[in-house]
Tab-separated table of C-alpha atoms and ligand atoms in Angstrom:
chain	number	residue	atom	x	y	z
A	1	MET	CA	-30.047	17.454	-35.995
A	2	ARG	CA	-29.096	13.798	-35.806
A	3	ARG	CA	-25.715	14.809	-34.320
A	4	HIS	CA	-27.395	16.969	-31.717
A	5	LEU	CA	-29.660	14.071	-30.779
A	6	ALA	CA	-26.636	11.788	-30.355
A	7	LEU	CA	-24.958	14.329	-28.094
A	8	LEU	CA	-28.122	14.623	-26.045
A	9	LEU	CA	-28.244	10.830	-25.635
A	10	LEU	CA	-24.541	10.484	-24.853
A	11	GLY	CA	-24.494	13.395	-22.441
A	12	PRO	CA	-25.921	11.614	-19.380
A	13	LEU	CA	-23.670	8.561	-19.975
A	14	CYS	CA	-20.577	10.717	-20.124
A	15	THR	CA	-21.627	12.627	-17.035
A	16	THR	CA	-22.058	9.392	-15.044
A	17	ALA	CA	-18.695	7.988	-16.146
A	18	CYS	CA	-16.913	11.259	-15.493
A	19	MET	CA	-18.534	11.781	-12.113
A	20	ARG	CA	-17.751	8.260	-10.870
A	21	PRO	CA	-14.495	7.155	-12.552
A	22	ALA	CA	-13.829	4.551	-9.834
A	23	GLU	CA	-17.293	2.991	-9.842
A	24	GLN	CA	-16.337	0.097	-12.125
A	25	ARG	CA	-13.426	-0.809	-9.878
A	26	ALA	CA	-15.631	-0.677	-6.806
A	27	GLN	CA	-18.147	-2.942	-8.519
A	28	LEU	CA	-15.455	-5.409	-9.601
A	29	ASP	CA	-14.270	-5.627	-5.993
A	30	ILE	CA	-17.467	-7.459	-5.100
A	31	GLU	CA	-16.553	-10.372	-7.387
A	32	VAL	CA	-13.087	-10.923	-5.898
A	33	GLY	CA	-12.649	-14.116	-3.899
A	34	ARG	CA	-15.380	-16.097	-5.610
A	35	ALA	CA	-14.971	-18.827	-8.213
A	36	GLN	CA	-17.010	-21.732	-9.445
A	37	ILE	CA	-16.318	-24.774	-11.577
A	38	ALA	CA	-18.621	-27.701	-12.308
A	39	CYS	CA	-17.594	-29.763	-9.286
A	40	ALA	CA	-16.587	-27.108	-6.748
A	41	GLY	CA	-16.951	-23.517	-5.623
A	42	VAL	CA	-14.996	-21.208	-3.362
A	43	GLU	CA	-15.846	-17.990	-1.539
A	44	VAL	CA	-13.302	-15.997	0.464
A	45	ALA	CA	-14.795	-13.908	3.269
A	46	GLU	CA	-14.865	-10.201	2.371
A	47	GLY	CA	-13.038	-11.021	-0.869
A	48	LEU	CA	-9.683	-10.919	0.941
A	49	ALA	CA	-7.889	-13.117	-1.582
A	50	ALA	CA	-7.760	-13.252	-5.356
A	51	VAL	CA	-8.598	-16.702	-6.698
A	52	ARG	CA	-5.650	-17.314	-9.012
A	53	ALA	CA	-6.768	-20.811	-9.988
A	54	LEU	CA	-9.615	-23.199	-9.277
A	55	GLU	CA	-9.520	-26.564	-10.967
A	56	PRO	CA	-10.469	-30.057	-9.775
A	57	GLY	CA	-8.161	-30.773	-6.846
A	58	ARG	CA	-6.365	-27.414	-6.820
A	59	LEU	CA	-7.103	-23.950	-5.426
A	60	ALA	CA	-4.554	-21.114	-5.661
A	61	LEU	CA	-4.989	-17.802	-3.832
A	62	TRP	CA	-3.175	-14.474	-3.506
A	63	GLY	CA	-3.889	-13.199	-0.010
A	64	GLN	CA	-4.718	-9.600	0.852
A	65	ALA	CA	-4.899	-9.906	4.641
A	66	PRO	CA	-3.014	-11.561	7.526
A	67	ALA	CA	-5.969	-13.872	8.231
A	68	LEU	CA	-8.164	-15.535	5.615
A	69	ASP	CA	-11.487	-17.303	6.019
A	70	LEU	CA	-13.021	-19.177	3.117
A	71	GLN	CA	-15.616	-21.754	2.245
A	72	ILE	CA	-15.107	-24.584	-0.231
A	73	GLU	CA	-18.127	-26.423	-1.570
A	74	LEU	CA	-17.344	-29.849	-3.042
A	75	GLY	CA	-19.912	-31.497	-5.285
A	76	GLN	CA	-20.445	-35.222	-5.600
A	77	ASP	CA	-18.171	-35.307	-8.671
A	78	ALA	CA	-15.312	-33.398	-7.013
A	79	PRO	CA	-12.017	-35.079	-6.161
A	80	LEU	CA	-11.385	-35.370	-2.412
A	81	ASP	CA	-7.633	-34.795	-2.426
A	82	TRP	CA	-6.906	-31.095	-2.845
A	83	ARG	CA	-3.882	-28.840	-2.939
A	84	LEU	CA	-4.318	-25.334	-1.522
A	85	GLU	CA	-1.641	-22.862	-2.652
A	86	VAL	CA	-1.599	-19.523	-0.859
A	87	ALA	CA	0.769	-16.790	-2.014
A	88	ASN	CA	1.301	-13.585	-0.041
A	89	CYS	CA	0.407	-15.094	3.325
A	90	MET	CA	1.835	-14.655	6.811
A	91	PRO	CA	4.881	-16.770	7.682
A	92	GLY	CA	3.934	-19.480	10.138
A	93	ALA	CA	0.230	-19.233	9.392
A	94	LEU	CA	-1.794	-22.251	10.460
A	95	LEU	CA	-4.590	-23.773	8.414
A	96	ARG	CA	-7.707	-25.039	10.129
A	97	VAL	CA	-10.324	-26.985	8.170
A	98	LEU	CA	-13.759	-27.807	9.533
A	99	GLY	CA	-16.239	-30.150	7.894
A	100	PRO	CA	-19.988	-29.665	7.368
A	101	ASP	CA	-20.653	-31.035	10.864
A	102	GLY	CA	-17.924	-28.920	12.467
A	103	SER	CA	-15.443	-31.757	12.829
A	104	PRO	CA	-11.791	-30.985	11.987
A	105	VAL	CA	-10.219	-32.193	8.756
A	106	GLU	CA	-6.504	-32.848	8.601
A	107	ALA	CA	-4.364	-30.569	6.430
A	108	ARG	CA	-0.619	-30.770	6.067
A	109	LEU	CA	2.016	-28.474	4.623
A	110	ALA	CA	3.241	-29.633	1.240
A	111	GLY	CA	6.572	-29.015	-0.374
A	112	ARG	CA	9.353	-26.764	0.823
A	113	PRO	CA	8.071	-23.965	3.053
A	114	ARG	CA	8.574	-20.437	1.729
A	115	ALA	CA	8.329	-17.405	3.967
A	116	ALA	CA	5.273	-15.679	2.492
A	117	ALA	CA	3.707	-18.596	0.620
A	118	GLN	CA	2.349	-21.931	1.719
A	119	ASP	CA	1.066	-25.025	-0.049
A	120	TRP	CA	-1.235	-27.382	1.808
A	121	GLU	CA	-2.600	-30.836	1.068
A	122	ILE	CA	-6.097	-31.545	2.303
A	123	ALA	CA	-7.844	-34.926	2.177
A	124	PHE	CA	-11.555	-34.139	2.410
A	125	PRO	CA	-13.641	-37.090	3.646
A	126	ALA	CA	-16.658	-36.476	1.402
A	127	ALA	CA	-18.527	-33.928	-0.667
A	128	GLY	CA	-19.948	-30.982	1.248
A	129	ARG	CA	-19.228	-27.476	2.448
A	130	TYR	CA	-15.977	-26.900	4.358
A	131	ALA	CA	-14.786	-23.870	6.332
A	132	LEU	CA	-11.096	-23.027	6.091
A	133	SER	CA	-9.194	-20.423	8.107
A	134	LEU	CA	-5.546	-19.507	7.596
A	135	ALA	CA	-3.930	-17.184	10.132
A	136	PRO	CA	-0.820	-16.827	12.271
A	137	PRO	CA	-1.374	-18.100	15.828
A	138	ASP	CA	-1.115	-14.586	17.305
A	139	ALA	CA	-3.464	-12.840	14.832
A	140	ASP	CA	-5.887	-11.735	17.552
A	141	GLU	CA	-3.377	-11.061	20.329
A	142	PRO	CA	-3.355	-7.489	21.634
A	143	GLU	CA	0.392	-6.896	21.945
A	144	ALA	CA	2.473	-4.511	19.864
A	145	PHE	CA	3.747	-5.392	16.418
A	146	ARG	CA	5.470	-3.514	13.597
A	147	PHE	CA	4.464	-3.095	9.985
A	148	ALA	CA	6.119	-1.333	7.061
A	149	VAL	CA	4.758	1.081	4.458
A	150	LEU	CA	6.147	1.170	0.918
A	151	SER	CA	4.611	2.867	-2.124
A	152	ASP	CA	5.448	4.319	-5.544
A	153	ILE	CA	7.832	1.730	-6.933
A	154	GLN	CA	7.046	2.412	-10.628
A	155	ARG	CA	10.301	2.550	-12.606
A	156	GLY	CA	12.237	1.437	-9.544
A	157	VAL	CA	11.171	-2.177	-9.943
A	158	ASP	CA	14.636	-3.215	-11.161
A	159	ARG	CA	16.102	-2.194	-7.782
A	160	VAL	CA	13.183	-2.938	-5.486
A	161	ALA	CA	14.843	-6.166	-4.355
A	162	GLU	CA	17.278	-3.997	-2.380
A	163	ILE	CA	14.369	-2.575	-0.406
A	164	PHE	CA	12.923	-6.021	0.206
A	165	GLU	CA	16.321	-7.214	1.462
A	166	ARG	CA	16.419	-4.328	3.941
A	167	MET	CA	12.948	-5.249	5.138
A	168	ASN	CA	13.881	-8.921	5.404
A	169	ALA	CA	16.734	-7.920	7.720
A	170	ASP	CA	14.199	-6.562	10.233
A	171	PRO	CA	12.518	-9.616	11.776
A	172	GLU	CA	10.002	-7.434	13.612
A	173	ILE	CA	8.167	-6.333	10.435
A	174	ARG	CA	5.088	-8.553	10.202
A	175	PHE	CA	3.763	-7.274	6.853
A	176	VAL	CA	3.944	-4.352	4.443
A	177	VAL	CA	1.056	-2.117	3.438
A	178	SER	CA	1.176	-0.050	0.268
A	179	THR	CA	-0.794	2.796	-1.238
A	180	GLY	CA	0.028	1.552	-4.748
A	181	ASP	CA	1.769	2.848	-7.867
A	182	LEU	CA	3.661	-0.427	-7.949
A	183	ALA	CA	3.709	-0.306	-11.764
A	184	ASN	CA	4.605	2.507	-14.123
A	185	PHE	CA	2.114	2.004	-16.940
A	186	GLY	CA	-0.236	-0.414	-15.211
A	187	THR	CA	0.112	-3.250	-17.707
A	188	ARG	CA	-0.594	-6.810	-16.691
A	189	GLY	CA	3.012	-7.681	-17.468
A	190	GLU	CA	4.222	-5.053	-14.996
A	191	LEU	CA	1.866	-6.328	-12.298
A	192	GLU	CA	3.125	-9.868	-12.869
A	193	ARG	CA	6.712	-8.601	-12.680
A	194	ILE	CA	6.167	-6.930	-9.310
A	195	GLN	CA	4.571	-10.111	-8.006
A	196	ARG	CA	7.671	-12.037	-9.066
A	197	GLU	CA	9.810	-9.471	-7.212
A	198	LEU	CA	7.567	-9.835	-4.171
A	199	GLU	CA	8.594	-13.493	-3.960
A	200	ARG	CA	11.856	-12.143	-2.494
A	201	LEU	CA	10.013	-10.442	0.359
A	202	GLU	CA	9.677	-12.680	3.401
A	203	VAL	CA	6.446	-11.101	4.654
A	204	PRO	CA	3.210	-10.400	2.776
A	205	PHE	CA	2.555	-7.148	0.939
A	206	PHE	CA	-0.984	-5.744	1.063
A	207	SER	CA	-1.687	-2.964	-1.432
A	208	THR	CA	-4.427	-0.821	-2.839
A	209	VAL	CA	-3.979	0.834	-6.241
A	210	GLY	CA	-2.404	4.076	-7.352
A	211	ASN	CA	-3.107	6.160	-10.427
A	212	HIS	CA	-0.318	4.400	-12.340
A	213	GLU	CA	-2.212	1.121	-12.065
A	214	LEU	CA	-4.966	2.766	-14.130
A	215	GLY	CA	-2.747	3.378	-17.132
A	216	GLU	CA	-2.583	0.883	-19.958
A	217	GLY	CA	-3.910	-2.242	-18.281
A	218	GLU	CA	-7.465	-3.445	-17.779
A	219	PRO	CA	-9.168	-2.788	-14.424
A	220	ALA	CA	-9.744	-6.532	-14.085
A	221	ASP	CA	-5.980	-7.233	-14.206
A	222	TRP	CA	-5.480	-5.999	-10.643
A	223	HIS	CA	-8.506	-7.956	-9.477
A	224	ALA	CA	-7.208	-11.140	-11.062
A	225	LEU	CA	-3.667	-10.805	-9.709
A	226	PHE	CA	-3.880	-8.853	-6.442
A	227	GLY	CA	-7.581	-8.811	-5.530
A	228	ARG	CA	-9.696	-5.930	-4.331
A	229	HIS	CA	-8.867	-2.276	-4.815
A	230	SER	CA	-10.515	-1.391	-1.500
A	231	PHE	CA	-10.545	-3.738	1.471
A	232	ARG	CA	-10.035	-3.933	5.204
A	233	PHE	CA	-8.409	-6.305	7.643
A	234	ARG	CA	-7.619	-6.556	11.325
A	235	PHE	CA	-4.387	-7.609	13.020
A	236	HIS	CA	-3.721	-7.560	16.778
A	237	GLY	CA	-6.901	-5.553	17.193
A	238	VAL	CA	-5.752	-2.786	14.813
A	239	ARG	CA	-8.042	-1.996	11.862
A	240	PHE	CA	-6.504	-1.312	8.470
A	241	TYR	CA	-8.542	0.234	5.656
A	242	LEU	CA	-6.912	0.186	2.207
A	243	VAL	CA	-8.957	2.457	0.000
A	244	ASP	CA	-8.845	3.174	-3.736
A	245	SER	CA	-8.299	6.893	-4.335
A	246	ALA	CA	-6.431	6.364	-7.599
A	247	SER	CA	-8.819	8.596	-9.542
A	248	ALA	CA	-8.137	11.467	-7.101
A	249	GLY	CA	-11.373	10.730	-5.309
A	250	ILE	CA	-13.290	7.846	-3.766
A	251	ASP	CA	-16.370	6.174	-5.195
A	252	GLN	CA	-19.619	6.352	-3.265
A	253	LEU	CA	-19.728	2.551	-2.958
A	254	VAL	CA	-16.404	2.663	-1.150
A	255	TYR	CA	-17.529	5.559	1.068
A	256	ASP	CA	-20.462	3.374	2.106
A	257	ARG	CA	-18.176	0.417	2.915
A	258	LEU	CA	-15.757	2.666	4.804
A	259	ALA	CA	-18.609	4.019	6.912
A	260	GLY	CA	-19.557	0.483	7.911
A	261	TRP	CA	-15.959	-0.421	8.745
A	262	MET	CA	-15.507	2.637	10.976
A	263	ALA	CA	-18.826	1.996	12.694
A	264	GLU	CA	-17.691	-1.523	13.632
A	265	ALA	CA	-14.272	-0.445	14.927
A	266	GLY	CA	-15.343	0.684	18.385
A	267	THR	CA	-12.290	1.891	20.276
A	268	ALA	CA	-9.795	-0.088	18.166
A	269	PRO	CA	-6.988	1.869	16.473
A	270	GLN	CA	-7.813	2.588	12.834
A	271	VAL	CA	-5.271	3.099	10.043
A	272	PHE	CA	-6.416	4.565	6.721
A	273	VAL	CA	-4.182	3.736	3.737
A	274	SER	CA	-4.821	5.370	0.362
A	275	HIS	CA	-2.751	6.546	-2.579
A	276	ILE	CA	-3.604	10.177	-3.237
A	277	PRO	CA	-3.662	12.570	-0.269
A	278	PRO	CA	-6.995	14.418	-0.018
A	279	LEU	CA	-5.007	17.626	0.475
A	280	ASP	CA	-1.426	18.160	-0.687
A	281	PRO	CA	0.394	19.810	2.239
A	282	ILE	CA	3.173	21.147	-0.007
A	283	GLY	CA	1.402	21.823	-3.289
A	284	VAL	CA	4.352	21.720	-5.652
A	285	ARG	CA	2.782	18.920	-7.691
A	286	ASN	CA	-0.827	19.502	-6.636
A	287	GLY	CA	-0.957	15.843	-5.602
A	288	SER	CA	-4.391	15.901	-4.065
A	289	PHE	CA	-8.045	15.042	-4.684
A	290	ARG	CA	-9.579	16.612	-7.765
A	291	SER	CA	-12.147	18.296	-5.534
A	292	ARG	CA	-11.345	20.172	-2.315
A	293	LYS	CA	-14.961	19.719	-1.348
A	294	GLU	CA	-14.572	15.939	-1.541
A	295	ALA	CA	-11.273	16.147	0.353
A	296	ALA	CA	-13.098	17.944	3.160
A	297	LYS	CA	-15.864	15.338	3.044
A	298	LEU	CA	-13.425	12.443	3.405
A	299	LEU	CA	-11.393	14.047	6.175
A	300	SER	CA	-14.463	15.027	8.164
A	301	ARG	CA	-15.693	11.419	7.915
A	302	LEU	CA	-12.333	9.985	8.958
A	303	SER	CA	-12.218	12.373	11.898
A	304	ALA	CA	-15.783	11.612	12.962
A	305	GLY	CA	-15.078	7.890	12.545
A	306	GLY	CA	-12.146	8.062	14.941
A	307	VAL	CA	-9.383	7.170	12.471
A	308	ASP	CA	-6.016	7.407	14.220
A	309	LEU	CA	-3.546	7.501	11.330
A	310	THR	CA	-3.634	8.300	7.602
A	311	LEU	CA	-0.977	6.986	5.211
A	312	TYR	CA	-0.636	8.249	1.656
A	313	GLY	CA	1.731	7.961	-1.302
A	314	HIS	CA	1.736	9.523	-4.796
A	315	ILE	CA	4.189	12.299	-3.910
A	316	HIS	CA	7.698	10.892	-4.213
A	317	SER	CA	9.060	12.210	-0.978
A	318	TYR	CA	8.275	12.034	2.724
A	319	TYR	CA	6.075	14.464	4.620
A	320	ALA	CA	4.607	14.221	8.110
A	321	PHE	CA	1.695	16.515	8.826
A	322	SER	CA	-1.823	16.520	10.196
A	323	ASN	CA	-5.162	16.436	8.371
A	324	ALA	CA	-8.382	17.132	10.259
A	325	GLY	CA	-6.380	16.542	13.416
A	326	ILE	CA	-5.325	13.044	12.288
A	327	PRO	CA	-1.589	12.336	11.972
A	328	ALA	CA	-0.708	11.935	8.283
A	329	HIS	CA	2.347	10.634	6.475
A	330	ILE	CA	3.070	10.796	2.760
A	331	SER	CA	5.674	8.238	1.766
A	332	GLY	CA	6.436	7.711	-1.910
A	333	GLY	CA	9.919	6.267	-1.655
A	334	GLY	CA	9.643	2.953	-3.483
A	335	GLY	CA	11.928	3.941	-6.347
A	336	ALA	CA	9.855	6.192	-8.604
A	337	ILE	CA	11.541	9.367	-9.867
A	338	PRO	CA	12.153	11.234	-6.597
A	339	GLU	CA	11.356	14.803	-5.711
A	340	ARG	CA	14.397	17.005	-6.255
A	341	PHE	CA	16.284	18.872	-3.531
A	342	ASP	CA	14.326	17.337	-0.655
A	343	GLY	CA	17.147	15.002	0.356
A	344	ILE	CA	14.776	12.083	0.859
A	345	GLY	CA	15.153	9.466	-1.919
A	346	ARG	CA	14.185	5.816	-1.533
A	347	HIS	CA	12.753	4.967	1.831
A	348	TYR	CA	9.992	3.138	3.642
A	349	LEU	CA	8.230	3.567	6.966
A	350	VAL	CA	8.099	1.235	9.952
A	351	ILE	CA	5.267	1.793	12.408
A	352	GLU	CA	4.556	0.193	15.758
A	353	ALA	CA	0.947	-0.656	16.504
A	354	ALA	CA	-1.044	-2.451	19.159
A	355	GLU	CA	-4.634	-2.807	20.270
A	356	SER	CA	-3.898	-0.113	22.847
A	357	GLY	CA	-2.746	2.406	20.239
A	358	LEU	CA	-0.254	3.367	17.563
A	359	GLY	CA	3.392	4.141	18.193
A	360	ALA	CA	6.146	6.109	16.522
A	361	VAL	CA	6.654	6.285	12.769
A	362	GLU	CA	10.230	5.545	11.714
A	363	VAL	CA	11.597	6.539	8.317
A	364	VAL	CA	14.065	3.952	6.993
A	365	ARG	CA	16.307	5.274	4.240
A	366	VAL	CA	17.428	2.715	1.685
A	367	ASP	CA	20.171	4.572	-0.219
B	1	LIG	FE1	0.616	8.250	-7.951
C-alpha cells in the first residue's frame, strides 16, 4: 500500500520531467549573462554572453553574438580601473562605453590583439551604472556577408583544427554558427577542450547544443562556458535563431521566445539553426523529433513566421531538402563518425546572406 502511494505521488513528477526534458535548460538560459559581487554587477542584454569571471577590476565574457550590449554597475567600494576580457568576439569589434549621464568613457585595447578575442582597459571616472556595447563597425550595414555552418565534431576534436584552418583561409567568413554536438560525452572537460581548439579559429563560433552535450556533464556546464542553449542575434539585418532541440523536441518556454523573435523580424531574412531535424528526410537513423505531431507544430510555426532557411545537424552527412516549403540543410560534417557510402565526409557550409535575402549554400569539403 505504501509503495502504491509512493508511485501515485511520484507519477505526476515523472510525467512533468518526461514531458518537458528541456525545461531546466530553458530556465537556466534566463540566468546567463548576469553576475553580482559585493562591489559590482553585470547584465548582458538578452544573455548573449556567458560571464566567465567577475571579480573586482576584472570581467571576462564568452560572447554568443556578433554585437554585445551590457550594463556594469559599480558600487562605491568598486575599483575604477577595470579589465574587460571578451572571448569569441568579432575581429575588429569596437567598444563604446557610456557613463550614467551618457558621456563617453575612454576604453583602450590591452595586450596583443587576437582575432576572435579582445582585452580592454577601462578607467571609469566614478561609481555608477555604465552602458557598454561591443560590435564590429558594420554590424548594422545591409550589404551581403558570408557565414559558415559546422556541427557534429564529437570524436573529431583531435582533427578539428584542420577545419578551422580551412575556414581561416577564407577571409569572407564573418562567423560560424553550429547546431551543436561539439562534444562526444558532454563532459565539462570536453567542452573546455573544444573551447581551447576554438582559439585557433579567427572568427567567433556561435552554437546551440546537440544531444551529445546532454550526456555525462551537468546542464549548467554549457551555461557557464558557452552561455545560453537558445538565443537569437542579428547581423547585417539578418535574424539568426539558435534553438535547443537536443532532446528531440523544443520546450514550451523556447517556443514562446521564438514566437516573439519571429514577430519582431518584419521582412528581415530569418535563419533557424537547431540540432535535430524535426523530420528526417532520409530516415536511415530516424534522426528526427520524438513526436511527428510536434515536428508539424514547429514547421507550421516557422512557415507562418516567415523563416527563410532552416539549418540542422545530428545526421553525419549532408542533405538539402525542403520542410514546410522552407529550404533546409542538414550538415553534420564536423568529424563525428560519418555516414557510410554517402561520399560526403567532413565538410562545412558557407552561406551568403544580406538584409535583402539569402544566397546560395556552398558545401566545402575538408578531406
Ligand atoms: Fe546529435
